[in-house]
Amino acid sequence: MAAHAVALRGGNVLLVHQVAPGPAQNRWTLPGGALEPGETGPEAVIREVTEECGLRTEVGELLGVHRSTHRREDDSLRRDIRLLYAARVTGVPAPDTTGEIDAVGWFAWDDLPESVTAWVTAGVQWATDHPYGCVGQRPTA
């Protein structure tokens, strides 16, 4: 179980480029990650955005749940459930120093990089379709 931030600002969405092994390796994705034992989705979003981007986060409502199944290198199946939350972030983004993320940036939600995860597309769609946008404000194009 993972939780991710869908942070929109002025027609852009915040993305991170993951280099660590996993389903998002070498792709642009939403900041977020696995819940730690006893942690809520919003708590995980705040922790992960801080770790991956160096930003402060206000978490809004749950926009949706993304599920996927894919094969690991050992040919076993991995089933993932991702909670996608509307979020507002403040600060200047900077990639983490642990080696998991090598870049952070804002991208136009209608012109995303080629190598994005499926949950980026779903999160942007849910956030821009939502009548209140992210954290109570209608997104602007």
PDB file of N, CA and C in Angstrom, residues 5-12 58-64 84-88 109 123-141:
ATOM      1  N   ALA A   5       1.121  12.110  -3.643  1.00  0.00           N
ATOM      2  CA  ALA A   5       0.590  13.469  -3.729  1.00  0.00           C
ATOM      3  C   ALA A   5       0.312  13.828  -5.178  1.00  0.00           C
ATOM      4  N   VAL A   6      -0.869  14.389  -5.426  1.00  0.00           N
ATOM      5  CA  VAL A   6      -1.184  14.984  -6.714  1.00  0.00           C
ATOM      6  C   VAL A   6      -1.220  16.485  -6.456  1.00  0.00           C
ATOM      7  N   ALA A   7      -0.078  17.126  -6.688  1.00  0.00           N
ATOM      8  CA  ALA A   7       0.071  18.555  -6.417  1.00  0.00           C
ATOM      9  C   ALA A   7       0.034  19.306  -7.749  1.00  0.00           C
ATOM     10  N   LEU A   8      -0.991  20.120  -7.915  1.00  0.00           N
ATOM     11  CA  LEU A   8      -1.143  20.924  -9.129  1.00  0.00           C
ATOM     12  C   LEU A   8      -0.931  22.386  -8.795  1.00  0.00           C
ATOM     13  N   ARG A   9      -0.308  23.095  -9.746  1.00  0.00           N
ATOM     14  CA  ARG A   9      -0.076  24.532  -9.564  1.00  0.00           C
ATOM     15  C   ARG A   9       0.001  25.180 -10.941  1.00  0.00           C
ATOM     16  N   GLY A  10      -0.924  26.089 -11.209  1.00  0.00           N
ATOM     17  CA  GLY A  10      -0.874  26.857 -12.455  1.00  0.00           C
ATOM     18  C   GLY A  10      -0.793  26.010 -13.708  1.00  0.00           C
ATOM     19  N   GLY A  11      -1.548  24.931 -13.795  1.00  0.00           N
ATOM     20  CA  GLY A  11      -1.524  24.078 -14.974  1.00  0.00           C
ATOM     21  C   GLY A  11      -0.402  23.067 -14.991  1.00  0.00           C
ATOM     22  N   ASN A  12       0.328  22.953 -13.894  1.00  0.00           N
ATOM     23  CA  ASN A  12       1.446  22.018 -13.797  1.00  0.00           C
ATOM     24  C   ASN A  12       1.220  21.017 -12.674  1.00  0.00           C
ATOM     25  N   GLU A  58       0.414  20.139   2.419  1.00  0.00           N
ATOM     26  CA  GLU A  58      -0.916  20.117   3.013  1.00  0.00           C
ATOM     27  C   GLU A  58      -1.700  19.089   2.195  1.00  0.00           C
ATOM     28  N   VAL A  59      -2.216  18.066   2.866  1.00  0.00           N
ATOM     29  CA  VAL A  59      -2.914  16.985   2.170  1.00  0.00           C
ATOM     30  C   VAL A  59      -4.409  17.253   2.174  1.00  0.00           C
ATOM     31  N   GLY A  60      -5.010  17.128   1.012  1.00  0.00           N
ATOM     32  CA  GLY A  60      -6.453  17.281   0.851  1.00  0.00           C
ATOM     33  C   GLY A  60      -7.127  15.931   0.821  1.00  0.00           C
ATOM     34  N   GLU A  61      -8.181  15.854   0.050  1.00  0.00           N
ATOM     35  CA  GLU A  61      -8.966  14.630   0.039  1.00  0.00           C
ATOM     36  C   GLU A  61      -8.381  13.551  -0.860  1.00  0.00           C
ATOM     37  N   LEU A  62      -8.838  12.337  -0.609  1.00  0.00           N
ATOM     38  CA  LEU A  62      -8.469  11.198  -1.436  1.00  0.00           C
ATOM     39  C   LEU A  62      -9.150  11.365  -2.791  1.00  0.00           C
ATOM     40  N   LEU A  63      -8.350  11.400  -3.867  1.00  0.00           N
ATOM     41  CA  LEU A  63      -8.897  11.556  -5.215  1.00  0.00           C
ATOM     42  C   LEU A  63      -9.308  10.223  -5.816  1.00  0.00           C
ATOM     43  N   GLY A  64      -8.576   9.167  -5.457  1.00  0.00           N
ATOM     44  CA  GLY A  64      -8.875   7.851  -6.015  1.00  0.00           C
ATOM     45  C   GLY A  64      -7.844   6.829  -5.598  1.00  0.00           C
ATOM     46  N   LEU A  84      -4.171   8.091  -3.998  1.00  0.00           N
ATOM     47  CA  LEU A  84      -3.751   9.359  -4.598  1.00  0.00           C
ATOM     48  C   LEU A  84      -4.527  10.496  -3.950  1.00  0.00           C
ATOM     49  N   TYR A  85      -3.780  11.383  -3.284  1.00  0.00           N
ATOM     50  CA  TYR A  85      -4.366  12.487  -2.528  1.00  0.00           C
ATOM     51  C   TYR A  85      -4.094  13.819  -3.197  1.00  0.00           C
ATOM     52  N   ALA A  86      -5.101  14.689  -3.189  1.00  0.00           N
ATOM     53  CA  ALA A  86      -4.880  16.076  -3.574  1.00  0.00           C
ATOM     54  C   ALA A  86      -3.905  16.673  -2.560  1.00  0.00           C
ATOM     55  N   ALA A  87      -3.005  17.524  -3.033  1.00  0.00           N
ATOM     56  CA  ALA A  87      -2.009  18.108  -2.123  1.00  0.00           C
ATOM     57  C   ALA A  87      -1.629  19.507  -2.583  1.00  0.00           C
ATOM     58  N   ARG A  88      -1.262  20.321  -1.621  1.00  0.00           N
ATOM     59  CA  ARG A  88      -0.689  21.643  -1.889  1.00  0.00           C
ATOM     60  C   ARG A  88       0.700  21.623  -1.269  1.00  0.00           C
ATOM     61  N   TRP A 109       0.338  19.667 -17.106  1.00  0.00           N
ATOM     62  CA  TRP A 109      -0.441  18.430 -17.018  1.00  0.00           C
ATOM     63  C   TRP A 109      -1.018  18.002 -18.357  1.00  0.00           C
ATOM     64  N   GLY A 123      -3.969  10.276 -11.652  1.00  0.00           N
ATOM     65  CA  GLY A 123      -4.031  11.332 -10.643  1.00  0.00           C
ATOM     66  C   GLY A 123      -4.334  12.693 -11.238  1.00  0.00           C
ATOM     67  N   VAL A 124      -3.693  13.033 -12.356  1.00  0.00           N
ATOM     68  CA  VAL A 124      -3.950  14.317 -13.013  1.00  0.00           C
ATOM     69  C   VAL A 124      -5.393  14.368 -13.503  1.00  0.00           C
ATOM     70  N   GLN A 125      -5.852  13.269 -14.094  1.00  0.00           N
ATOM     71  CA  GLN A 125      -7.233  13.237 -14.585  1.00  0.00           C
ATOM     72  C   GLN A 125      -8.222  13.428 -13.445  1.00  0.00           C
ATOM     73  N   TRP A 126      -8.030  12.692 -12.353  1.00  0.00           N
ATOM     74  CA  TRP A 126      -8.942  12.808 -11.213  1.00  0.00           C
ATOM     75  C   TRP A 126      -8.905  14.201 -10.610  1.00  0.00           C
ATOM     76  N   ALA A 127      -7.716  14.776 -10.487  1.00  0.00           N
ATOM     77  CA  ALA A 127      -7.591  16.099  -9.870  1.00  0.00           C
ATOM     78  C   ALA A 127      -8.207  17.187 -10.740  1.00  0.00           C
ATOM     79  N   THR A 128      -7.991  17.118 -12.049  1.00  0.00           N
ATOM     80  CA  THR A 128      -8.516  18.170 -12.916  1.00  0.00           C
ATOM     81  C   THR A 128     -10.010  18.006 -13.168  1.00  0.00           C
ATOM     82  N   ASP A 129     -10.538  16.785 -13.021  1.00  0.00           N
ATOM     83  CA  ASP A 129     -11.981  16.556 -13.157  1.00  0.00           C
ATOM     84  C   ASP A 129     -12.738  16.898 -11.889  1.00  0.00           C
ATOM     85  N   HIS A 130     -12.025  16.939 -10.771  1.00  0.00           N
ATOM     86  CA  HIS A 130     -12.668  17.159  -9.479  1.00  0.00           C
ATOM     87  C   HIS A 130     -13.198  18.589  -9.408  1.00  0.00           C
ATOM     88  N   PRO A 131     -14.428  18.785  -8.941  1.00  0.00           N
ATOM     89  CA  PRO A 131     -14.993  20.142  -8.928  1.00  0.00           C
ATOM     90  C   PRO A 131     -14.237  21.128  -8.038  1.00  0.00           C
ATOM     91  N   TYR A 132     -13.478  20.637  -7.057  1.00  0.00           N
ATOM     92  CA  TYR A 132     -12.749  21.537  -6.173  1.00  0.00           C
ATOM     93  C   TYR A 132     -11.244  21.499  -6.421  1.00  0.00           C
ATOM     94  N   GLY A 133     -10.795  20.721  -7.378  1.00  0.00           N
ATOM     95  CA  GLY A 133      -9.374  20.663  -7.656  1.00  0.00           C
ATOM     96  C   GLY A 133      -8.590  20.126  -6.483  1.00  0.00           C
ATOM     97  N   CYS A 134      -7.415  20.621  -6.302  1.00  0.00           N
ATOM     98  CA  CYS A 134      -6.543  20.155  -5.224  1.00  0.00           C
ATOM     99  C   CYS A 134      -6.682  21.025  -3.992  1.00  0.00           C
ATOM    100  N   VAL A 135      -6.904  20.415  -2.880  1.00  0.00           N
ATOM    101  CA  VAL A 135      -7.014  21.065  -1.569  1.00  0.00           C
ATOM    102  C   VAL A 135      -7.953  22.254  -1.612  1.00  0.00           C
ATOM    103  N   GLY A 136      -9.148  21.990  -2.139  1.00  0.00           N
ATOM    104  CA  GLY A 136     -10.209  22.990  -2.060  1.00  0.00           C
ATOM    105  C   GLY A 136     -10.163  24.105  -3.075  1.00  0.00           C
ATOM    106  N   GLN A 137      -9.252  24.068  -4.038  1.00  0.00           N
ATOM    107  CA  GLN A 137      -9.205  25.129  -5.042  1.00  0.00           C
ATOM    108  C   GLN A 137      -9.276  24.533  -6.434  1.00  0.00           C
ATOM    109  N   ARG A 138     -10.061  25.140  -7.286  1.00  0.00           N
ATOM    110  CA  ARG A 138     -10.174  24.683  -8.672  1.00  0.00           C
ATOM    111  C   ARG A 138      -8.836  24.937  -9.375  1.00  0.00           C
ATOM    112  N   PRO A 139      -8.264  23.912 -10.014  1.00  0.00           N
ATOM    113  CA  PRO A 139      -6.994  24.135 -10.718  1.00  0.00           C
ATOM    114  C   PRO A 139      -7.185  25.103 -11.876  1.00  0.00           C
ATOM    115  N   THR A 140      -6.148  25.835 -12.193  1.00  0.00           N
ATOM    116  CA  THR A 140      -6.186  26.760 -13.328  1.00  0.00           C
ATOM    117  C   THR A 140      -5.278  26.249 -14.413  1.00  0.00           C
ATOM    118  N   ALA A 141      -5.683  26.419 -15.631  1.00  0.00           N
ATOM    119  CA  ALA A 141      -4.871  25.938 -16.769  1.00  0.00           C
ATOM    120  C   ALA A 141      -3.743  26.887 -17.054  1.00  0.00           C
TER     121      ALA A 141
END
